[in-house]
mmCIF file with all atom_site columns, C-alpha atoms in Angstrom:
data_model
loop_
_atom_site.group_PDB
_atom_site.id
_atom_site.type_symbol
_atom_site.label_atom_id
_atom_site.label_alt_id
_atom_site.label_comp_id
_atom_site.label_asym_id
_atom_site.label_entity_id
_atom_site.label_seq_id
_atom_site.pdbx_PDB_ins_code
_atom_site.Cartn_x
_atom_site.Cartn_y
_atom_site.Cartn_z
_atom_site.occupancy
_atom_site.B_iso_or_equiv
_atom_site.pdbx_formal_charge
_atom_site.auth_seq_id
_atom_site.auth_comp_id
_atom_site.auth_asym_id
_atom_site.auth_atom_id
_atom_site.pdbx_PDB_model_num
ATOM 1   C CA . MET A 1 1   ? -1.871  17.056  12.389  1.00 53.00 ? 1   MET A CA 1
ATOM 2   C CA . LYS A 1 2   ? -0.278  15.523  9.290   1.00 55.00 ? 2   LYS A CA 1
ATOM 3   C CA . SER A 1 3   ? 2.878   17.581  9.838   1.00 52.00 ? 3   SER A CA 1
ATOM 4   C CA . THR A 1 4   ? 3.099   16.377  13.454  1.00 48.00 ? 4   THR A CA 1
ATOM 5   C CA . ILE A 1 5   ? 2.888   12.747  12.391  1.00 50.00 ? 5   ILE A CA 1
ATOM 6   C CA . LEU A 1 6   ? 5.422   13.342  9.598   1.00 46.00 ? 6   LEU A CA 1
ATOM 7   C CA . CYS A 1 7   ? 7.851   14.955  12.066  1.00 43.00 ? 7   CYS A CA 1
ATOM 8   C CA . ASN A 1 8   ? 7.428   12.002  14.422  1.00 45.00 ? 8   ASN A CA 1
ATOM 9   C CA . LEU A 1 9   ? 8.044   9.584   11.555  1.00 45.00 ? 9   LEU A CA 1
ATOM 10  C CA . ILE A 1 10  ? 11.237  11.388  10.541  1.00 44.00 ? 10  ILE A CA 1
ATOM 11  C CA . VAL A 1 11  ? 12.550  11.431  14.118  1.00 41.00 ? 11  VAL A CA 1
ATOM 12  C CA . LEU A 1 12  ? 11.688  7.770   14.574  1.00 42.00 ? 12  LEU A CA 1
ATOM 13  C CA . SER A 1 13  ? 13.375  6.813   11.308  1.00 47.00 ? 13  SER A CA 1
ATOM 14  C CA . TYR A 1 14  ? 16.650  8.015   12.833  1.00 41.00 ? 14  TYR A CA 1
ATOM 15  C CA . CYS A 1 15  ? 16.052  6.686   16.335  1.00 42.00 ? 15  CYS A CA 1
ATOM 16  C CA . LEU A 1 16  ? 14.229  3.417   15.733  1.00 42.00 ? 16  LEU A CA 1
ATOM 17  C CA . PRO A 1 17  ? 17.234  1.270   14.789  1.00 42.00 ? 17  PRO A CA 1
ATOM 18  C CA . SER A 1 18  ? 18.813  1.967   18.156  1.00 38.00 ? 18  SER A CA 1
ATOM 19  C CA . PHE A 1 19  ? 15.963  0.392   20.135  1.00 39.00 ? 19  PHE A CA 1
ATOM 20  C CA . SER A 1 20  ? 14.536  -2.105  17.693  1.00 39.00 ? 20  SER A CA 1
ATOM 21  C CA . GLN A 1 21  ? 14.448  -5.710  18.858  1.00 40.00 ? 21  GLN A CA 1
ATOM 22  C CA . THR A 1 22  ? 15.887  -6.999  15.609  1.00 41.00 ? 22  THR A CA 1
ATOM 23  C CA . SER A 1 23  ? 18.932  -6.245  13.544  1.00 41.00 ? 23  SER A CA 1
ATOM 24  C CA . ASP A 1 24  ? 16.895  -6.425  10.310  1.00 62.00 ? 24  ASP A CA 1
ATOM 25  C CA . SER A 1 25  ? 16.376  -3.172  8.495   1.00 79.00 ? 25  SER A CA 1
ATOM 26  C CA . TYR A 1 26  ? 12.953  -2.606  6.992   1.00 86.00 ? 26  TYR A CA 1
ATOM 27  C CA . TYR A 1 27  ? 11.871  -0.522  4.050   1.00 90.00 ? 27  TYR A CA 1
ATOM 28  C CA . SER A 1 28  ? 10.874  3.110   4.573   1.00 93.00 ? 28  SER A CA 1
ATOM 29  C CA . LYS A 1 29  ? 11.011  5.627   1.753   1.00 95.00 ? 29  LYS A CA 1
ATOM 30  C CA . ILE A 1 30  ? 9.166   8.734   0.548   1.00 96.00 ? 30  ILE A CA 1
ATOM 31  C CA . VAL A 1 31  ? 8.339   8.682   -3.169  1.00 97.00 ? 31  VAL A CA 1
ATOM 32  C CA . ASN A 1 32  ? 6.303   11.418  -4.882  1.00 96.00 ? 32  ASN A CA 1
ATOM 33  C CA . GLY A 1 33  ? 5.322   12.757  -1.456  1.00 96.00 ? 33  GLY A CA 1
ATOM 34  C CA . ILE A 1 34  ? 3.966   9.388   -0.286  1.00 97.00 ? 34  ILE A CA 1
ATOM 35  C CA . GLU A 1 35  ? 5.624   7.553   2.583   1.00 97.00 ? 35  GLU A CA 1
ATOM 36  C CA . PHE A 1 36  ? 5.978   3.810   1.960   1.00 97.00 ? 36  PHE A CA 1
ATOM 37  C CA . THR A 1 37  ? 6.925   1.822   5.045   1.00 95.00 ? 37  THR A CA 1
ATOM 38  C CA . ASP A 1 38  ? 7.107   -1.831  5.993   1.00 93.00 ? 38  ASP A CA 1
ATOM 39  C CA . TYR A 1 39  ? 4.847   -2.334  9.033   1.00 92.00 ? 39  TYR A CA 1
ATOM 40  C CA . ARG A 1 40  ? 7.752   -3.979  10.888  1.00 89.00 ? 40  ARG A CA 1
ATOM 41  C CA . PHE A 1 41  ? 9.715   -0.709  10.713  1.00 91.00 ? 41  PHE A CA 1
ATOM 42  C CA . TYR A 1 42  ? 7.361   0.600   13.406  1.00 90.00 ? 42  TYR A CA 1
ATOM 43  C CA . ASN A 1 43  ? 7.743   -2.266  15.910  1.00 85.00 ? 43  ASN A CA 1
ATOM 44  C CA . ASN A 1 44  ? 7.705   -0.946  19.480  1.00 86.00 ? 44  ASN A CA 1
ATOM 45  C CA . THR A 1 45  ? 6.103   2.379   18.478  1.00 91.00 ? 45  THR A CA 1
ATOM 46  C CA . THR A 1 46  ? 2.603   3.860   18.424  1.00 94.00 ? 46  THR A CA 1
ATOM 47  C CA . ILE A 1 47  ? 2.905   5.248   14.889  1.00 93.00 ? 47  ILE A CA 1
ATOM 48  C CA . VAL A 1 48  ? 0.547   2.699   13.304  1.00 92.00 ? 48  VAL A CA 1
ATOM 49  C CA . ASP A 1 49  ? -2.079  3.436   15.966  1.00 92.00 ? 49  ASP A CA 1
ATOM 50  C CA . SER A 1 50  ? -1.676  7.177   15.297  1.00 94.00 ? 50  SER A CA 1
ATOM 51  C CA . LEU A 1 51  ? -2.158  6.647   11.576  1.00 95.00 ? 51  LEU A CA 1
ATOM 52  C CA . GLU A 1 52  ? -5.223  4.472   12.190  1.00 94.00 ? 52  GLU A CA 1
ATOM 53  C CA . ALA A 1 53  ? -6.712  7.249   14.328  1.00 95.00 ? 53  ALA A CA 1
ATOM 54  C CA . GLN A 1 54  ? -6.075  9.913   11.682  1.00 96.00 ? 54  GLN A CA 1
ATOM 55  C CA . TYR A 1 55  ? -7.040  7.700   8.716   1.00 97.00 ? 55  TYR A CA 1
ATOM 56  C CA . PRO A 1 56  ? -9.991  5.546   9.859   1.00 96.00 ? 56  PRO A CA 1
ATOM 57  C CA . ASN A 1 57  ? -11.109 2.604   7.763   1.00 95.00 ? 57  ASN A CA 1
ATOM 58  C CA . ARG A 1 58  ? -13.526 3.555   4.994   1.00 93.00 ? 58  ARG A CA 1
ATOM 59  C CA . THR A 1 59  ? -16.410 1.792   6.764   1.00 92.00 ? 59  THR A CA 1
ATOM 60  C CA . ALA A 1 60  ? -15.898 4.071   9.783   1.00 92.00 ? 60  ALA A CA 1
ATOM 61  C CA . THR A 1 61  ? -15.759 7.223   7.646   1.00 91.00 ? 61  THR A CA 1
ATOM 62  C CA . ASP A 1 62  ? -18.766 9.315   6.680   1.00 88.00 ? 62  ASP A CA 1
ATOM 63  C CA . PHE A 1 63  ? -18.173 11.087  3.391   1.00 90.00 ? 63  PHE A CA 1
ATOM 64  C CA . PHE A 1 64  ? -20.340 14.191  3.150   1.00 86.00 ? 64  PHE A CA 1
ATOM 65  C CA . ASN A 1 65  ? -20.795 13.998  -0.621  1.00 86.00 ? 65  ASN A CA 1
ATOM 66  C CA . ILE A 1 66  ? -21.659 10.308  -1.147  1.00 92.00 ? 66  ILE A CA 1
ATOM 67  C CA . SER A 1 67  ? -23.644 7.615   0.619   1.00 93.00 ? 67  SER A CA 1
ATOM 68  C CA . SER A 1 68  ? -21.974 4.641   2.266   1.00 92.00 ? 68  SER A CA 1
ATOM 69  C CA . ALA A 1 69  ? -23.260 2.388   -0.551  1.00 94.00 ? 69  ALA A CA 1
ATOM 70  C CA . GLU A 1 70  ? -21.762 4.695   -3.212  1.00 94.00 ? 70  GLU A CA 1
ATOM 71  C CA . ARG A 1 71  ? -18.520 4.872   -1.239  1.00 93.00 ? 71  ARG A CA 1
ATOM 72  C CA . ASP A 1 72  ? -18.263 1.090   -1.008  1.00 93.00 ? 72  ASP A CA 1
ATOM 73  C CA . THR A 1 73  ? -19.040 0.660   -4.713  1.00 95.00 ? 73  THR A CA 1
ATOM 74  C CA . LYS A 1 74  ? -16.348 3.181   -5.686  1.00 94.00 ? 74  LYS A CA 1
ATOM 75  C CA . VAL A 1 75  ? -13.784 1.492   -3.467  1.00 95.00 ? 75  VAL A CA 1
ATOM 76  C CA . VAL A 1 76  ? -14.574 -2.071  -4.611  1.00 95.00 ? 76  VAL A CA 1
ATOM 77  C CA . ILE A 1 77  ? -14.533 -1.228  -8.331  1.00 96.00 ? 77  ILE A CA 1
ATOM 78  C CA . ASN A 1 78  ? -11.398 0.915   -8.196  1.00 96.00 ? 78  ASN A CA 1
ATOM 79  C CA . TRP A 1 79  ? -9.591  -1.431  -5.802  1.00 95.00 ? 79  TRP A CA 1
ATOM 80  C CA . GLY A 1 80  ? -10.091 -4.236  -8.324  1.00 94.00 ? 80  GLY A CA 1
ATOM 81  C CA . LYS A 1 81  ? -8.712  -2.059  -11.128 1.00 96.00 ? 81  LYS A CA 1
ATOM 82  C CA . PHE A 1 82  ? -5.690  -1.105  -9.028  1.00 96.00 ? 82  PHE A CA 1
ATOM 83  C CA . SER A 1 83  ? -4.997  -4.743  -8.192  1.00 94.00 ? 83  SER A CA 1
ATOM 84  C CA . ASP A 1 84  ? -5.485  -5.985  -11.766 1.00 91.00 ? 84  ASP A CA 1
ATOM 85  C CA . GLU A 1 85  ? -3.271  -3.262  -13.233 1.00 94.00 ? 85  GLU A CA 1
ATOM 86  C CA . PHE A 1 86  ? -0.530  -3.886  -10.676 1.00 93.00 ? 86  PHE A CA 1
ATOM 87  C CA . ILE A 1 87  ? -0.527  -7.652  -11.322 1.00 87.00 ? 87  ILE A CA 1
ATOM 88  C CA . ALA A 1 88  ? -0.462  -7.029  -15.095 1.00 86.00 ? 88  ALA A CA 1
ATOM 89  C CA . SER A 1 89  ? 2.466   -4.596  -14.698 1.00 89.00 ? 89  SER A CA 1
ATOM 90  C CA . ILE A 1 90  ? 4.760   -7.312  -13.362 1.00 85.00 ? 90  ILE A CA 1
ATOM 91  C CA . ASP A 1 91  ? 7.358   -8.751  -15.697 1.00 81.00 ? 91  ASP A CA 1
ATOM 92  C CA . TYR A 1 92  ? 7.631   -12.203 -14.202 1.00 75.00 ? 92  TYR A CA 1
ATOM 93  C CA . ASP A 1 93  ? 10.887  -12.878 -16.034 1.00 75.00 ? 93  ASP A CA 1
ATOM 94  C CA . GLU A 1 94  ? 12.452  -9.915  -14.247 1.00 77.00 ? 94  GLU A CA 1
ATOM 95  C CA . PHE A 1 95  ? 11.725  -11.083 -10.698 1.00 74.00 ? 95  PHE A CA 1
ATOM 96  C CA . ILE A 1 96  ? 12.988  -14.214 -8.983  1.00 69.00 ? 96  ILE A CA 1
ATOM 97  C CA . PHE A 1 97  ? 10.363  -15.812 -6.786  1.00 65.00 ? 97  PHE A CA 1
ATOM 98  C CA . GLU A 1 98  ? 11.311  -18.032 -3.883  1.00 63.00 ? 98  GLU A CA 1
ATOM 99  C CA . LYS A 1 99  ? 7.856   -19.552 -4.170  1.00 65.00 ? 99  LYS A CA 1
ATOM 100 C CA . ARG A 1 100 ? 5.254   -19.773 -6.909  1.00 67.00 ? 100 ARG A CA 1
ATOM 101 C CA . LYS A 1 101 ? 3.120   -17.204 -5.055  1.00 77.00 ? 101 LYS A CA 1
ATOM 102 C CA . ALA A 1 102 ? 3.878   -14.093 -3.034  1.00 82.00 ? 102 ALA A CA 1
ATOM 103 C CA . SER A 1 103 ? 1.355   -12.020 -1.081  1.00 88.00 ? 103 SER A CA 1
ATOM 104 C CA . ILE A 1 104 ? 1.593   -8.440  0.089   1.00 91.00 ? 104 ILE A CA 1
ATOM 105 C CA . TYR A 1 105 ? -0.650  -6.988  2.782   1.00 94.00 ? 105 TYR A CA 1
ATOM 106 C CA . PHE A 1 106 ? -0.932  -3.203  2.712   1.00 96.00 ? 106 PHE A CA 1
ATOM 107 C CA . THR A 1 107 ? -2.916  -0.194  3.877   1.00 96.00 ? 107 THR A CA 1
ATOM 108 C CA . LEU A 1 108 ? -3.478  2.863   1.704   1.00 97.00 ? 108 LEU A CA 1
ATOM 109 C CA . ASN A 1 109 ? -3.988  6.081   3.725   1.00 97.00 ? 109 ASN A CA 1
ATOM 110 C CA . PHE A 1 110 ? -5.778  8.828   1.753   1.00 97.00 ? 110 PHE A CA 1
ATOM 111 C CA . ALA A 1 111 ? -5.881  12.570  2.463   1.00 96.00 ? 111 ALA A CA 1
ATOM 112 C CA . GLU A 1 112 ? -9.050  14.643  2.088   1.00 94.00 ? 112 GLU A CA 1
ATOM 113 C CA . ASP A 1 113 ? -8.070  15.610  -1.457  1.00 94.00 ? 113 ASP A CA 1
ATOM 114 C CA . GLY A 1 114 ? -7.882  11.946  -2.474  1.00 93.00 ? 114 GLY A CA 1
ATOM 115 C CA . GLN A 1 115 ? -4.087  11.799  -2.641  1.00 95.00 ? 115 GLN A CA 1
ATOM 116 C CA . LEU A 1 116 ? -2.151  9.034   -0.922  1.00 96.00 ? 116 LEU A CA 1
ATOM 117 C CA . ASP A 1 117 ? -0.208  10.118  2.166   1.00 97.00 ? 117 ASP A CA 1
ATOM 118 C CA . TYR A 1 118 ? 1.066   6.804   3.556   1.00 97.00 ? 118 TYR A CA 1
ATOM 119 C CA . VAL A 1 119 ? 1.283   3.200   2.426   1.00 97.00 ? 119 VAL A CA 1
ATOM 120 C CA . LEU A 1 120 ? 2.134   0.610   5.061   1.00 96.00 ? 120 LEU A CA 1
ATOM 121 C CA . PHE A 1 121 ? 2.901   -2.878  3.783   1.00 95.00 ? 121 PHE A CA 1
ATOM 122 C CA . ASN A 1 122 ? 4.303   -6.255  4.637   1.00 92.00 ? 122 ASN A CA 1
ATOM 123 C CA . TRP A 1 123 ? 5.170   -9.233  2.473   1.00 88.00 ? 123 TRP A CA 1
ATOM 124 C CA . LEU A 1 124 ? 3.402   -12.125 4.150   1.00 82.00 ? 124 LEU A CA 1
ATOM 125 C CA . ASP A 1 125 ? 5.459   -14.988 5.556   1.00 66.00 ? 125 ASP A CA 1
ATOM 126 C CA . GLY A 1 126 ? 8.371   -12.566 5.980   1.00 62.00 ? 126 GLY A CA 1
ATOM 127 C CA . LEU A 1 127 ? 9.289   -12.856 2.316   1.00 63.00 ? 127 LEU A CA 1
ATOM 128 C CA . LYS A 1 128 ? 12.249  -10.649 1.516   1.00 68.00 ? 128 LYS A CA 1
ATOM 129 C CA . PHE A 1 129 ? 11.518  -9.301  -1.912  1.00 75.00 ? 129 PHE A CA 1
ATOM 130 C CA . PRO A 1 130 ? 13.350  -5.973  -2.489  1.00 83.00 ? 130 PRO A CA 1
ATOM 131 C CA . GLU A 1 131 ? 12.893  -5.854  -6.271  1.00 84.00 ? 131 GLU A CA 1
ATOM 132 C CA . MET A 1 132 ? 9.153   -6.424  -6.019  1.00 87.00 ? 132 MET A CA 1
ATOM 133 C CA . THR A 1 133 ? 8.910   -3.918  -3.163  1.00 91.00 ? 133 THR A CA 1
ATOM 134 C CA . GLU A 1 134 ? 10.516  -1.298  -5.400  1.00 93.00 ? 134 GLU A CA 1
ATOM 135 C CA . HIS A 1 135 ? 8.119   -2.219  -8.211  1.00 93.00 ? 135 HIS A CA 1
ATOM 136 C CA . PHE A 1 136 ? 5.114   -1.959  -5.852  1.00 95.00 ? 136 PHE A CA 1
ATOM 137 C CA . VAL A 1 137 ? 6.308   1.457   -4.605  1.00 97.00 ? 137 VAL A CA 1
ATOM 138 C CA . GLU A 1 138 ? 6.978   2.782   -8.108  1.00 97.00 ? 138 GLU A CA 1
ATOM 139 C CA . PHE A 1 139 ? 3.639   1.543   -9.461  1.00 97.00 ? 139 PHE A CA 1
ATOM 140 C CA . THR A 1 140 ? 1.601   2.768   -6.473  1.00 97.00 ? 140 THR A CA 1
ATOM 141 C CA . SER A 1 141 ? 3.309   6.170   -6.253  1.00 98.00 ? 141 SER A CA 1
ATOM 142 C CA . ASN A 1 142 ? 2.384   6.872   -9.889  1.00 97.00 ? 142 ASN A CA 1
ATOM 143 C CA . TYR A 1 143 ? -1.098  5.329   -9.883  1.00 97.00 ? 143 TYR A CA 1
ATOM 144 C CA . ASP A 1 144 ? -4.134  7.573   -10.439 1.00 96.00 ? 144 ASP A CA 1
ATOM 145 C CA . PHE A 1 145 ? -6.340  7.169   -7.360  1.00 96.00 ? 145 PHE A CA 1
ATOM 146 C CA . SER A 1 146 ? -8.668  10.040  -8.361  1.00 95.00 ? 146 SER A CA 1
ATOM 147 C CA . LYS A 1 147 ? -11.696 7.752   -8.770  1.00 95.00 ? 147 LYS A CA 1
ATOM 148 C CA . PHE A 1 148 ? -11.533 6.659   -5.116  1.00 95.00 ? 148 PHE A CA 1
ATOM 149 C CA . PRO A 1 149 ? -13.719 8.566   -2.593  1.00 94.00 ? 149 PRO A CA 1
ATOM 150 C CA . GLN A 1 150 ? -12.558 12.046  -1.578  1.00 94.00 ? 150 GLN A CA 1
ATOM 151 C CA . GLY A 1 151 ? -13.474 14.572  1.075   1.00 93.00 ? 151 GLY A CA 1
ATOM 152 C CA . GLU A 1 152 ? -12.257 12.828  4.244   1.00 95.00 ? 152 GLU A CA 1
ATOM 153 C CA . TYR A 1 153 ? -9.113  11.231  5.626   1.00 97.00 ? 153 TYR A CA 1
ATOM 154 C CA . TRP A 1 154 ? -9.586  7.471   5.318   1.00 96.00 ? 154 TRP A CA 1
ATOM 155 C CA . SER A 1 155 ? -7.790  4.165   4.754   1.00 96.00 ? 155 SER A CA 1
ATOM 156 C CA . GLN A 1 156 ? -8.272  0.831   3.069   1.00 96.00 ? 156 GLN A CA 1
ATOM 157 C CA . CYS A 1 157 ? -6.287  -2.312  3.678   1.00 95.00 ? 157 CYS A CA 1
ATOM 158 C CA . GLY A 1 158 ? -6.042  -5.396  1.556   1.00 94.00 ? 158 GLY A CA 1
ATOM 159 C CA . THR A 1 159 ? -3.910  -8.206  0.253   1.00 94.00 ? 159 THR A CA 1
ATOM 160 C CA . MET A 1 160 ? -2.687  -8.917  -3.264  1.00 92.00 ? 160 MET A CA 1
ATOM 161 C CA . THR A 1 161 ? -1.344  -12.309 -4.237  1.00 87.00 ? 161 THR A CA 1
ATOM 162 C CA . ILE A 1 162 ? 1.155   -12.426 -7.037  1.00 84.00 ? 162 ILE A CA 1
ATOM 163 C CA . ASN A 1 163 ? 1.001   -15.772 -8.772  1.00 79.00 ? 163 ASN A CA 1
ATOM 164 C CA . ARG A 1 164 ? 3.131   -16.671 -11.778 1.00 70.00 ? 164 ARG A CA 1
ATOM 165 C CA . ASN A 1 165 ? 0.256   -18.728 -13.175 1.00 69.00 ? 165 ASN A CA 1
ATOM 166 C CA . ASP A 1 166 ? -2.041  -15.680 -13.231 1.00 65.00 ? 166 ASP A CA 1
ATOM 167 C CA . LEU A 1 167 ? 0.275   -13.498 -15.334 1.00 61.00 ? 167 LEU A CA 1
ATOM 168 C CA . LYS A 1 168 ? -0.952  -14.577 -18.768 1.00 57.00 ? 168 LYS A CA 1
ATOM 169 C CA . LYS A 1 169 ? -4.584  -14.401 -17.655 1.00 61.00 ? 169 LYS A CA 1
ATOM 170 C CA . ALA A 1 170 ? -4.196  -10.871 -16.234 1.00 56.00 ? 170 ALA A CA 1
ATOM 171 C CA . SER A 1 171 ? -2.294  -9.660  -19.295 1.00 56.00 ? 171 SER A CA 1
ATOM 172 C CA . ARG A 1 172 ? -4.970  -10.999 -21.658 1.00 60.00 ? 172 ARG A CA 1
ATOM 173 C CA . GLN A 1 173 ? -7.786  -9.423  -19.631 1.00 60.00 ? 173 GLN A CA 1
ATOM 174 C CA . LEU A 1 174 ? -6.144  -5.982  -19.618 1.00 59.00 ? 174 LEU A CA 1
ATOM 175 C CA . ALA A 1 175 ? -5.235  -6.195  -23.313 1.00 63.00 ? 175 ALA A CA 1
ATOM 176 C CA . SER A 1 176 ? -8.849  -6.927  -24.207 1.00 64.00 ? 176 SER A CA 1
ATOM 177 C CA . LYS A 1 177 ? -10.130 -3.802  -22.410 1.00 60.00 ? 177 LYS A CA 1
#
């Protein structure tokens, strides 16, 4: 099934610009075997619905080897680590912010073996932020997700807010660990 969706995604990546309602081009790139795509890239398609069917939310997924309480605990703890480490990895002098804060909404889609297959994302408020997108993709594609639940196809969505004022706090917290 994964190969069918991947073939559809490749075909659509060539065809989509011809019938898209907007002239904007949106991010879509495969890095380390993981497809990273701006949600808006799939306007006027059923790809997101197909991914949601194949990778149900963690609360709708029964893992055979752990209880739902253990699953939720693993996700909450490791999601926090992922978020904290990403925020701490940002060199705020390297990126130019249009605003003091920037938020990214994203969905991580995990395979049965615990590896990421797809990451769909969108900078909220339509923020165009190519340098930070590249940083997010690079960081996420190299992150160790092995402590997240495994054994089923599943997904988790969330939002991270990048705030210049939180940089020193996040850096101190990670340095003290």
